[in-house]
Tab-separated table of C-alpha atoms and ligand atoms in Angstrom:
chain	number	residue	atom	x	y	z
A	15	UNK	CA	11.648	-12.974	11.463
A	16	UNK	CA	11.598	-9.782	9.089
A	17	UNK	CA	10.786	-11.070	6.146
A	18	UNK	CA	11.564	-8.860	2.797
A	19	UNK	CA	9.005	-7.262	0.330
A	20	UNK	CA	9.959	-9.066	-2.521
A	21	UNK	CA	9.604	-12.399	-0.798
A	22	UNK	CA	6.441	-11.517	0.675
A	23	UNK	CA	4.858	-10.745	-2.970
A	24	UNK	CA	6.885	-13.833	-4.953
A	25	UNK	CA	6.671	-16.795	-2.278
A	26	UNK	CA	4.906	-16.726	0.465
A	27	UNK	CA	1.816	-18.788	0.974
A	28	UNK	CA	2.766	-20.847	-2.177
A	29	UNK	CA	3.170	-24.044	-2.308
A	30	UNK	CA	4.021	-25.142	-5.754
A	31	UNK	CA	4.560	-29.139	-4.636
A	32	UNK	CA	0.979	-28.813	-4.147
A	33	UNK	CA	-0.065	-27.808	-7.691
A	34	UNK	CA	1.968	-29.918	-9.796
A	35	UNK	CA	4.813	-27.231	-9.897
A	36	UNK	CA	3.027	-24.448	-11.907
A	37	UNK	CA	4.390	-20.939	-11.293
A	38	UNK	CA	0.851	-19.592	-11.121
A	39	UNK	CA	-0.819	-21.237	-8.312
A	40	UNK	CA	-4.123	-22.480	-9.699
A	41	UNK	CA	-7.691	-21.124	-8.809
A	42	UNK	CA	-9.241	-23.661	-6.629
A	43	UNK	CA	-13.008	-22.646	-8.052
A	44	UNK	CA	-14.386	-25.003	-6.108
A	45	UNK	CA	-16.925	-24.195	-3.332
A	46	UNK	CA	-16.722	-27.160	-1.202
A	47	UNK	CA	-13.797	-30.231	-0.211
A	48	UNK	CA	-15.119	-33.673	0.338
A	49	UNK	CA	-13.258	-36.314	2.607
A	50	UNK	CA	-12.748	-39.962	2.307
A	51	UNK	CA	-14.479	-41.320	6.135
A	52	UNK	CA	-16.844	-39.444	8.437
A	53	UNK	CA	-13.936	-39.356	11.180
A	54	UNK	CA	-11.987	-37.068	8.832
A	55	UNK	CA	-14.601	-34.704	8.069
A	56	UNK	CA	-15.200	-34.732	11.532
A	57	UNK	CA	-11.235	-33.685	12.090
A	58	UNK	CA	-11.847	-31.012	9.798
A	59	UNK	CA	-14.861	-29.218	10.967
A	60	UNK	CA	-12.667	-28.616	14.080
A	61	UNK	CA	-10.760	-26.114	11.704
A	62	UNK	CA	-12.911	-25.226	9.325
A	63	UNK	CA	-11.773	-21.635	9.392
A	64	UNK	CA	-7.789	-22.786	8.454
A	65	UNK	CA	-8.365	-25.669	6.289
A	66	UNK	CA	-10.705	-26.173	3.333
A	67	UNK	CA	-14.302	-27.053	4.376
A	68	UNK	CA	-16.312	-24.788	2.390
A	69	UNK	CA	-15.364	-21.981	0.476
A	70	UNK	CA	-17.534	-19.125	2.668
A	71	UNK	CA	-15.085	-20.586	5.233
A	72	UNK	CA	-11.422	-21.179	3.417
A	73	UNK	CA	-9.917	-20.891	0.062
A	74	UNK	CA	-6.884	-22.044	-1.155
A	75	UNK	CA	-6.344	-19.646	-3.775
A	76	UNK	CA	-8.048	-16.640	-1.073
A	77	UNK	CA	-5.505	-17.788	1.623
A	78	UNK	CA	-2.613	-17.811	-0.453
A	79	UNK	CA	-3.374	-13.714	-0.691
A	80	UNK	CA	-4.540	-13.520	3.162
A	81	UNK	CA	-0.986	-14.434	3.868
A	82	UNK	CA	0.688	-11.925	1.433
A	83	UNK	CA	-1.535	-9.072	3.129
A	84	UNK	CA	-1.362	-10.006	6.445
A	85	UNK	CA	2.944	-9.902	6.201
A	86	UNK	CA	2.806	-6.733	4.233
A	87	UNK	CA	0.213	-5.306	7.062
A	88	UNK	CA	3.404	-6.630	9.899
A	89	UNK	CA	-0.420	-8.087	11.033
A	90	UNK	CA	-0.673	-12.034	12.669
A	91	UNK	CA	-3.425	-12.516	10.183
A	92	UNK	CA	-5.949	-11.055	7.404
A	93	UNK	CA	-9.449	-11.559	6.082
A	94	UNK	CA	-10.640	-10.832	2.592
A	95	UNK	CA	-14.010	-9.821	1.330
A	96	UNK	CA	-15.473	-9.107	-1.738
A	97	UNK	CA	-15.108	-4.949	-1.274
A	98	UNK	CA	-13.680	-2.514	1.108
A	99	UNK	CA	-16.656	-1.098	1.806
A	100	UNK	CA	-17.613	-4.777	3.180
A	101	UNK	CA	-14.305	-5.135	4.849
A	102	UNK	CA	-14.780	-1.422	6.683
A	103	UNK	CA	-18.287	-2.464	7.540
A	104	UNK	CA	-17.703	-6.220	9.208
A	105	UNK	CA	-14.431	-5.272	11.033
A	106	UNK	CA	-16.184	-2.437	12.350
A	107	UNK	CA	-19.394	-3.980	13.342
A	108	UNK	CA	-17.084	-6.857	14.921
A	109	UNK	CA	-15.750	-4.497	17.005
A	110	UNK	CA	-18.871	-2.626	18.511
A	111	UNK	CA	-22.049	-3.246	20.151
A	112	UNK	CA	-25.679	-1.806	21.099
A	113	UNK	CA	-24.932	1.567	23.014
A	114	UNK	CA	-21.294	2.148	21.968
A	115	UNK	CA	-19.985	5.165	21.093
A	116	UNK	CA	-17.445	6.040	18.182
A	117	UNK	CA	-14.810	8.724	17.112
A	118	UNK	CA	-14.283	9.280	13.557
A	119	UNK	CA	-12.171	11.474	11.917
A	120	UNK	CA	-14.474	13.609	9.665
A	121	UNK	CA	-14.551	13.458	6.461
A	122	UNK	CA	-13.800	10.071	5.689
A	123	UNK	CA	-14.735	7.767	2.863
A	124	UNK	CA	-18.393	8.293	1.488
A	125	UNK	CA	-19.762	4.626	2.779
A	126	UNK	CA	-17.900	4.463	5.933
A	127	UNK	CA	-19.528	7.992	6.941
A	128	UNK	CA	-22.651	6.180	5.598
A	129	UNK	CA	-22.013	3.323	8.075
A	130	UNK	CA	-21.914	5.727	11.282
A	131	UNK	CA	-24.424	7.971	9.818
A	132	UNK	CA	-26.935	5.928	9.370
A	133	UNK	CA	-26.734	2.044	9.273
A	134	UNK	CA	-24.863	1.981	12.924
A	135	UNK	CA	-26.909	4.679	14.049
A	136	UNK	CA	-30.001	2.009	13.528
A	137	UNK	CA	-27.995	0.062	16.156
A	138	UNK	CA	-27.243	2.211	18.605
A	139	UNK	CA	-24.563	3.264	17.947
A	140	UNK	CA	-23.536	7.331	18.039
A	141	UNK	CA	-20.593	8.678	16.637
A	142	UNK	CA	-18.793	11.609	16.458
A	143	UNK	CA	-16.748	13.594	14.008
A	144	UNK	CA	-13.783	14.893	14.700
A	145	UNK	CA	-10.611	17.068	13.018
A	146	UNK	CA	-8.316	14.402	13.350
A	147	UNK	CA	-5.538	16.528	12.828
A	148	UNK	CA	-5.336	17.431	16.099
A	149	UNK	CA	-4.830	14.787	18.337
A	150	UNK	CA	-6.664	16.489	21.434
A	151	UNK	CA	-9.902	16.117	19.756
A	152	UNK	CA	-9.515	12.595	20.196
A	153	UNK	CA	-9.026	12.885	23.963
A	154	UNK	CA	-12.033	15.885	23.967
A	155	UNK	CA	-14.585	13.586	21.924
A	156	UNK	CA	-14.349	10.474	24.651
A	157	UNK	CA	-17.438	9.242	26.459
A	158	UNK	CA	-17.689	6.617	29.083
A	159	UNK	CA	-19.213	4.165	26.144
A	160	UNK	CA	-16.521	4.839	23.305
A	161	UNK	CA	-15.266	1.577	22.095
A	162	UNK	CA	-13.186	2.593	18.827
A	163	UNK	CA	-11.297	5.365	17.541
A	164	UNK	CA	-11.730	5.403	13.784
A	165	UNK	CA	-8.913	6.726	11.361
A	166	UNK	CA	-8.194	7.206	7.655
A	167	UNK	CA	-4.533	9.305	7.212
A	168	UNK	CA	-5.189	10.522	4.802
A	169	UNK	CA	-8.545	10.735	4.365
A	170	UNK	CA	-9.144	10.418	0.552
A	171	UNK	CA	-9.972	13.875	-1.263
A	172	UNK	CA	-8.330	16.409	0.816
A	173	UNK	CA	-5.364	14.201	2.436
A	174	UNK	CA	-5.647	15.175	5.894
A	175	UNK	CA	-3.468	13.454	8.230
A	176	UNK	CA	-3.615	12.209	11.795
A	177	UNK	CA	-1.195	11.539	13.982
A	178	UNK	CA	-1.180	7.963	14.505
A	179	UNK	CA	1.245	6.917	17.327
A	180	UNK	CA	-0.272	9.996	19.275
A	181	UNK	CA	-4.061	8.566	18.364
A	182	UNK	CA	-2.998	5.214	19.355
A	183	UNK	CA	-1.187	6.495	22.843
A	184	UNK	CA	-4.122	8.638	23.540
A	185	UNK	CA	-6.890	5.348	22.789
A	186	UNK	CA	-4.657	2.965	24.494
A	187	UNK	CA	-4.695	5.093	27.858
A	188	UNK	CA	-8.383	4.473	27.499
A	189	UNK	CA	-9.132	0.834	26.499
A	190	UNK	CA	-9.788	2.076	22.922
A	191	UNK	CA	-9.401	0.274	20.000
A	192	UNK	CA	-8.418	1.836	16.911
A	193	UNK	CA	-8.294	1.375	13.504
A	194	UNK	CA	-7.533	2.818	10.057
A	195	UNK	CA	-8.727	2.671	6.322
A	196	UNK	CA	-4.787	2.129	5.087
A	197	UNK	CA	-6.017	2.113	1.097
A	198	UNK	CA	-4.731	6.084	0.849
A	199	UNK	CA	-0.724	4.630	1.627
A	200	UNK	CA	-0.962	1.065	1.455
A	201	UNK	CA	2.213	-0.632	3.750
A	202	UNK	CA	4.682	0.116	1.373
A	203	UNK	CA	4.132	3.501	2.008
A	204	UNK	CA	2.469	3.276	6.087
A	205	UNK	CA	2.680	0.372	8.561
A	206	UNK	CA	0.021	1.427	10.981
A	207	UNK	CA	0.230	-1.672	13.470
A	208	UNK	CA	3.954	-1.228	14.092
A	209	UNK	CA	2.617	2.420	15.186
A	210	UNK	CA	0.602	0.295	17.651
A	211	UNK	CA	-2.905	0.445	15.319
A	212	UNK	CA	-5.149	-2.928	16.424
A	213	UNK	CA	-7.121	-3.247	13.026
A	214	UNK	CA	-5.972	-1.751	9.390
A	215	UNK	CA	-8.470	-2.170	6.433
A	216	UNK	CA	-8.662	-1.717	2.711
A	217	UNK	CA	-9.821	-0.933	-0.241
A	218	UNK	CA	-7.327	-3.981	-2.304
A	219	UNK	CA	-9.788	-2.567	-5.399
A	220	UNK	CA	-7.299	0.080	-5.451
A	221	UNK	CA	-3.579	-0.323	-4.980
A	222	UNK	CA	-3.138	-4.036	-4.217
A	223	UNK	CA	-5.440	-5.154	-7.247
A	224	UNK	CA	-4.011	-1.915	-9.534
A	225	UNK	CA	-5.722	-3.127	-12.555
A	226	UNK	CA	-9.399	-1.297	-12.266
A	227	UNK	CA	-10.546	-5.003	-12.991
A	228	UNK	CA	-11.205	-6.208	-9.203
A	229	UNK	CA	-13.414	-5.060	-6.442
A	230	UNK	CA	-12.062	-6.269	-2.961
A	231	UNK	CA	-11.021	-5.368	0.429
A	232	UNK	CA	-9.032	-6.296	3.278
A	233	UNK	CA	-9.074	-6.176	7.171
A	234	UNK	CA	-5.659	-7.243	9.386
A	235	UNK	CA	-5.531	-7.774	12.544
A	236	UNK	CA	-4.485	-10.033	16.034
A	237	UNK	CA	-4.947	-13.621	15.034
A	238	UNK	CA	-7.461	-13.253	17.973
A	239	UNK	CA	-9.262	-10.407	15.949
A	240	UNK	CA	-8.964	-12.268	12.626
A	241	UNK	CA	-10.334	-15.653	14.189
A	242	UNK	CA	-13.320	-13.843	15.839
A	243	UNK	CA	-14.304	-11.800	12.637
A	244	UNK	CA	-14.059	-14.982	10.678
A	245	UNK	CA	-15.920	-17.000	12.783
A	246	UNK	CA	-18.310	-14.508	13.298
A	247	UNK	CA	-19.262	-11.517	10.647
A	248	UNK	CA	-17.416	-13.303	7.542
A	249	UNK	CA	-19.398	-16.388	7.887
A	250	UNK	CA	-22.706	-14.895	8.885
A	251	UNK	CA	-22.809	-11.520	6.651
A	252	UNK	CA	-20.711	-13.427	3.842
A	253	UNK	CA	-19.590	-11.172	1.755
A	254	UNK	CA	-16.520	-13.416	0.369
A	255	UNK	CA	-13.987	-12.957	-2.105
A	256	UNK	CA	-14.551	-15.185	-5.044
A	257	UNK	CA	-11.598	-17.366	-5.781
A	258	UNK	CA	-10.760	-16.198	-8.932
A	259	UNK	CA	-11.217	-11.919	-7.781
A	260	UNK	CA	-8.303	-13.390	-5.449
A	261	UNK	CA	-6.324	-15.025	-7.756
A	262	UNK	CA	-6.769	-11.558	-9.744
A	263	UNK	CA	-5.645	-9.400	-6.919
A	264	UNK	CA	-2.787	-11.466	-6.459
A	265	UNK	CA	-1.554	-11.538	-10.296
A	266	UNK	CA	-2.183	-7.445	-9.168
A	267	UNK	CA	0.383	-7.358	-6.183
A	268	UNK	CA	2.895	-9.164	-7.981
A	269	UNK	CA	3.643	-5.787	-9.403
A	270	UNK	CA	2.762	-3.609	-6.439
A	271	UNK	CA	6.335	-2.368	-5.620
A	272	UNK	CA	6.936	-1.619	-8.888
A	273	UNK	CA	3.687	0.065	-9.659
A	274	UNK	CA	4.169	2.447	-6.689
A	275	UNK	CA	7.832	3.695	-7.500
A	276	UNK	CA	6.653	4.637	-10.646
A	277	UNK	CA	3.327	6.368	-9.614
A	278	UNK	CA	5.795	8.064	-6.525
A	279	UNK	CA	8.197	9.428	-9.245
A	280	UNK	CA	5.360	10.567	-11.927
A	281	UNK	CA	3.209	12.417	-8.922
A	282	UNK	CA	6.182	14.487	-7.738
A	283	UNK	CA	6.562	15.847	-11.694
A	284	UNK	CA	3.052	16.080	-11.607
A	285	UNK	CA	2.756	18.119	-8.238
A	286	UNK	CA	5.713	20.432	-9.244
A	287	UNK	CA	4.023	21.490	-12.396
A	288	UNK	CA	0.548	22.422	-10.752
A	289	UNK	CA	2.038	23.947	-7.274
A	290	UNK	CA	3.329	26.924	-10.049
A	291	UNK	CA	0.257	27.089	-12.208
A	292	UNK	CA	-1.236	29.965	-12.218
A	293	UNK	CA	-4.646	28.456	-12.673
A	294	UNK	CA	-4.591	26.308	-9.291
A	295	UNK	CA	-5.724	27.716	-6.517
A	296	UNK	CA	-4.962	24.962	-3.883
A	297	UNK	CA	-3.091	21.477	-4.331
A	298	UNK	CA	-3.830	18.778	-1.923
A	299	UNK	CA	-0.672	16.551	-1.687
A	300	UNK	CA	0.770	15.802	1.807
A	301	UNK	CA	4.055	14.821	0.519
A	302	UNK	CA	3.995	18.260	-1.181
A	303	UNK	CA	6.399	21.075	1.119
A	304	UNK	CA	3.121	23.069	1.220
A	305	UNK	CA	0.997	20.692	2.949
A	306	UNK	CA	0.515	21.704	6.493
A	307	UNK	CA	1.104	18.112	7.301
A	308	UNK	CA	4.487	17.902	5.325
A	309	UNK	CA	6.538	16.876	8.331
A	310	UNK	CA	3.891	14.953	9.766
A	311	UNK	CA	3.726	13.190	6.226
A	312	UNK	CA	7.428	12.415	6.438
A	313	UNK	CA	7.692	10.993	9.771
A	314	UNK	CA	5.219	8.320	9.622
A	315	UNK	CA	5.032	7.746	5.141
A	316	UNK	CA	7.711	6.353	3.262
A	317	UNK	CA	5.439	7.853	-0.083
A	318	UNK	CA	2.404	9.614	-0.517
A	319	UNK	CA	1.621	7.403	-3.979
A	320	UNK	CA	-0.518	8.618	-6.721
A	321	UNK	CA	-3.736	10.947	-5.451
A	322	UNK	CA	-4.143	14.109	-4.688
A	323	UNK	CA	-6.712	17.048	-5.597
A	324	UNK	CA	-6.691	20.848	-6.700
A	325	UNK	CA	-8.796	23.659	-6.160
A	326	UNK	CA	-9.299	25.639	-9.710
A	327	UNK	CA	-9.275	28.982	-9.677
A	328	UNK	CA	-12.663	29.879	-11.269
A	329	UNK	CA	-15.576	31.632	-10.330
A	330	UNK	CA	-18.030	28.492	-11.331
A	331	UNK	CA	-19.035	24.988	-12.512
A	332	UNK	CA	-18.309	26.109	-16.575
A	333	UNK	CA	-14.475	26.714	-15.433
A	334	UNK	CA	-13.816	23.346	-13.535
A	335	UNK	CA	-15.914	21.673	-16.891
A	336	UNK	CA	-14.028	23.226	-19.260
A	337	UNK	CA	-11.184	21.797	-17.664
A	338	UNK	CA	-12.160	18.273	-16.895
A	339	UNK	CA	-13.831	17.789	-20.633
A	340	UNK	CA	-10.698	18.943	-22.114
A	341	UNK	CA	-8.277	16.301	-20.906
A	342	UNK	CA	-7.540	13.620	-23.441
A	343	UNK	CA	-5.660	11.265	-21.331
A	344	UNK	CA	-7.101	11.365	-17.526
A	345	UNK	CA	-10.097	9.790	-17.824
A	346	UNK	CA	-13.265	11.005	-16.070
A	347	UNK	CA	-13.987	8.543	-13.683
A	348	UNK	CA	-14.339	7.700	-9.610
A	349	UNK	CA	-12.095	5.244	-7.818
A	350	UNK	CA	-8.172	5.121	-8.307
A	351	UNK	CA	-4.809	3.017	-7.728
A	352	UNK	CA	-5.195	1.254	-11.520
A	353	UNK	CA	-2.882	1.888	-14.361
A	354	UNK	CA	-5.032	4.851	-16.188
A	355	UNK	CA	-4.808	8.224	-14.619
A	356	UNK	CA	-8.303	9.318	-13.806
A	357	UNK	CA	-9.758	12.745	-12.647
A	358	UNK	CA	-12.914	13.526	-10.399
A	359	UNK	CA	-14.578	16.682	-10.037
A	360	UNK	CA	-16.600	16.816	-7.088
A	361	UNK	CA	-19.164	19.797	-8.913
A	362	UNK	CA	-20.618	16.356	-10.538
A	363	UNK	CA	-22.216	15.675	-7.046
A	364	UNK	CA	-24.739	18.553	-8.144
A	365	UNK	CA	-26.579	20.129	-11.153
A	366	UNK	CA	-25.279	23.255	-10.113
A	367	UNK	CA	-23.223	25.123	-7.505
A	368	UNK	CA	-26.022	27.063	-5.631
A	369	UNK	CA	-27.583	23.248	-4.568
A	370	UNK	CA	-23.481	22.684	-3.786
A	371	UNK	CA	-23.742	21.671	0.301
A	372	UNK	CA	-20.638	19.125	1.250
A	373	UNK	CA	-17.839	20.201	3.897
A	374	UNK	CA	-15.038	19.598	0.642
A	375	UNK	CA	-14.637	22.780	-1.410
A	376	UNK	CA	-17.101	22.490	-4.875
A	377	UNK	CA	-14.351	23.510	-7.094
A	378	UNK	CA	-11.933	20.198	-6.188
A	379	UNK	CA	-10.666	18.024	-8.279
A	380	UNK	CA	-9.368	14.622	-7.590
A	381	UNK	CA	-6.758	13.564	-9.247
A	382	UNK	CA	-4.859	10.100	-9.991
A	383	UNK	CA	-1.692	9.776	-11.783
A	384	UNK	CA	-1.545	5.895	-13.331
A	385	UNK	CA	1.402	4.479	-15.110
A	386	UNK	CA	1.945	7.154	-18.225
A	387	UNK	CA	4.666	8.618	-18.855
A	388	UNK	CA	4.778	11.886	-16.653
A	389	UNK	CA	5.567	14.572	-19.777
A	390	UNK	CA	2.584	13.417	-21.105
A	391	UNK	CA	0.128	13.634	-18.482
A	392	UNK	CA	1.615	17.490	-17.864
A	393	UNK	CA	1.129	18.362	-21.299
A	394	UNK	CA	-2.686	17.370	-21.033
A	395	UNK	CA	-3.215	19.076	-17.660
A	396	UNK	CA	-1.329	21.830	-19.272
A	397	UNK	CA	-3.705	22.116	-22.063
A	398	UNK	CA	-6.799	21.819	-20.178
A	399	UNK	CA	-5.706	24.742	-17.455
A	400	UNK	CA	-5.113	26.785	-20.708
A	401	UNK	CA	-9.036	26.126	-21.632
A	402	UNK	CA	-10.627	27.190	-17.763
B	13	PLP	C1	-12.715	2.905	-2.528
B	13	PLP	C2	-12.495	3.125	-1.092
B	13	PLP	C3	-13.159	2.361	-0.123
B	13	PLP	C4	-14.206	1.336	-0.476
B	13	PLP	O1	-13.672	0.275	-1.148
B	13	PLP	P1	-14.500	-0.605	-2.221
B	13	PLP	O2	-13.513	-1.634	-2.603
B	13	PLP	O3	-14.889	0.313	-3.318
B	13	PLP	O4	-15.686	-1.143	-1.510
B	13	PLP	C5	-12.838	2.572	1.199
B	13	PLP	N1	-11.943	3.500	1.566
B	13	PLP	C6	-11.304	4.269	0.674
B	13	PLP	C7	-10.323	5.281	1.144
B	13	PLP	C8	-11.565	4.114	-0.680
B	13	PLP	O5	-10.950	4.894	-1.576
């Protein structure tokens, strides 16, 4: 049964006979459950992993959440940990094994191309980096030994897309799995497993927990999936979500929908303004009509949220500084999907732009539009272009 959003994020999983009625359901900060005779400790050990045991294992409060993610996700089930970075990492490593082979799209998130780089590598395991935007170089980058196609669409400072039912058709021809860092969209905006994705993971620091007060992350899957990661990397790597960072991404997703109509209807002000500046060189929006991907954006997002960067039209790091120290209300800082509007230039990476060596152009800037009101956020970029 299709259940709706607002149910999802106001009900389910709660249980309020349990908890003496209370609206909030109470953090069970408690790491382990006892039992009355041996033969019922017994009984539970057989299910440690959907009944509380031990806290590594199951959490009241943390499954309460696992359900609200794994229904958003259309997934059987979910897993929480206490980062995305951990989630990306355990799904991933749950997946492979010594002498398999991966395709990534390039460019993706700093510590998952640290992962394939060099932790996996340490394994093993080779992977290669594709331009996911073509589909083709999926098929091209395919080895007898590749055991998972990896996506992120977008990726998360230049928004490139992929197509992800032709990604999936392409991997499931070849026994492939596949799956995709969903922080970028979250599935209010994408619902990669009803595109046919097997694992979707994220970053619930950003969107889901919205607050910049949480650090967590998020991997759905098959039940079969979900069982075999829990029994297996969760409980061995442990790298848990405390109760109460669960309790706080929940109190988070409560306003979710919310949070991302507003961000949805501030960004496109946002976007509009920039697109005719005559200081920007470049915007970086795929729900923007100039994206390359615009239609690709459409068909398979129902938003594109709150992110996006520009290129400044300068001839060095003094133009994109003057810029970025001028603004009074984005605040300089990394990470994103919280209330406060934040900006990251990517010239902080280096001292200066001779020693400037990524593959993402040194005079970006990543931008994220919180919960202000939209004339105010264009009066401070406006001010700060003036200064470049
Ligand atoms: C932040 C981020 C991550 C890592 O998540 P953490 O919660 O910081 O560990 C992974 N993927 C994307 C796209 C991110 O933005």
């Amino acid at each position: 049964m299709e259940q709706s959003l607002s149910y999802i994020i106001n009900q389910l999983g709660e249980d309020r006979e349990l908890y003496y009625g209370a609206v909030s359901p109470p953090i069970i900060q408690s790491t382990n459950f006892c039992f009355n005779t041996v033969q019922a400790m017994r009984n539970r050990l057989k299910e440690e992993f959907c009944a509380p045991f031990y806290t590594r294992g199951y959490n009241p409060t943390v499954a309460i959440v696992r359900k609200k993610i794994a229904a958003l996700e259309s997934a059987e089930d979910c897993m929480l940990f206490s980062s995305g970075s951990a989630a990306i990492a355990s799904a991933v490593i749950a997946v492979l094994k010594q002498g398999d082979h991966v395709v990534c799209v390039k460019k993706p998130y700093s510590w998952t191309n640290q992962l394939f780089q060099t932790l996996l590598k340490r394994f093993g395991v080779e992977t290669d980096f594709i331009d996911g935007t073509d589909p083709h170089n999926f098929e091209k980058a395919i080895r007898p030994n590749t055991a998972l196609f990896f996506l992120e669409s977008p990726n998360s400072m230049t928004f490139e897309l992929q197509d992800i039912s032709a990604v999936v058709a392409i991997a499931k021809n070849h026994g492939i799995t596949t799956m995709i860092d969903n922080s970028y969209a979250t599935p209010l905006h994408q619902k990669p497993i009803e595109m046919g994705v097997d694992i979707v993971c994220h970053s619930a620091t950003k969107y889901f927990s919205g607050h910049s007060d949480v650090v967590a992350g998020a991997v759905c899957g098959s039940k079969a999936f979900i069982d075999r990661l829990f029994s297996h990397e969760l409980m061995t790597l442990g790298a848990i979500i405390s109760p109460h960072d669960a309790w706080q991404l929940m109190k988070g997703m409560r306003t979710l929908p919310i949070r991302m109509e507003r961000v949805n209807k501030t960004t496109a002000q946002v976007v509009k303004f920039l697109e005719n500046h005559p200081k920007i060189q470049k915007i970086h929006y795929p729900f923007s009509e100039k994206h390359p991907q615009f239609t690709l954006a459409k068909k398979q997002m129902k938003g594109s949220g709150g992110m996006f960067s520009i290129q400044i039209k300068t001839d060095n790091y003094d133009g994109i500084e003057r810029f970025c120290d001028n603004l009074n209300h984005f605040l300089l800082a990394c990470s994103w999907g919280g209330f406060e509007s934040l900006a990251f230039p990517v010239c902080a990476f280096t001292d200066t732009k001779e020693e400037y060596k990524y593959d993402i152009p040194w005079n970006l800037v990543r931008i994220y539009i919180g919960l202000e009101d939209a004339d105010e956020l264009i009066t401070d970029l406006k001010q700060a272009l003036d200064k470049v």
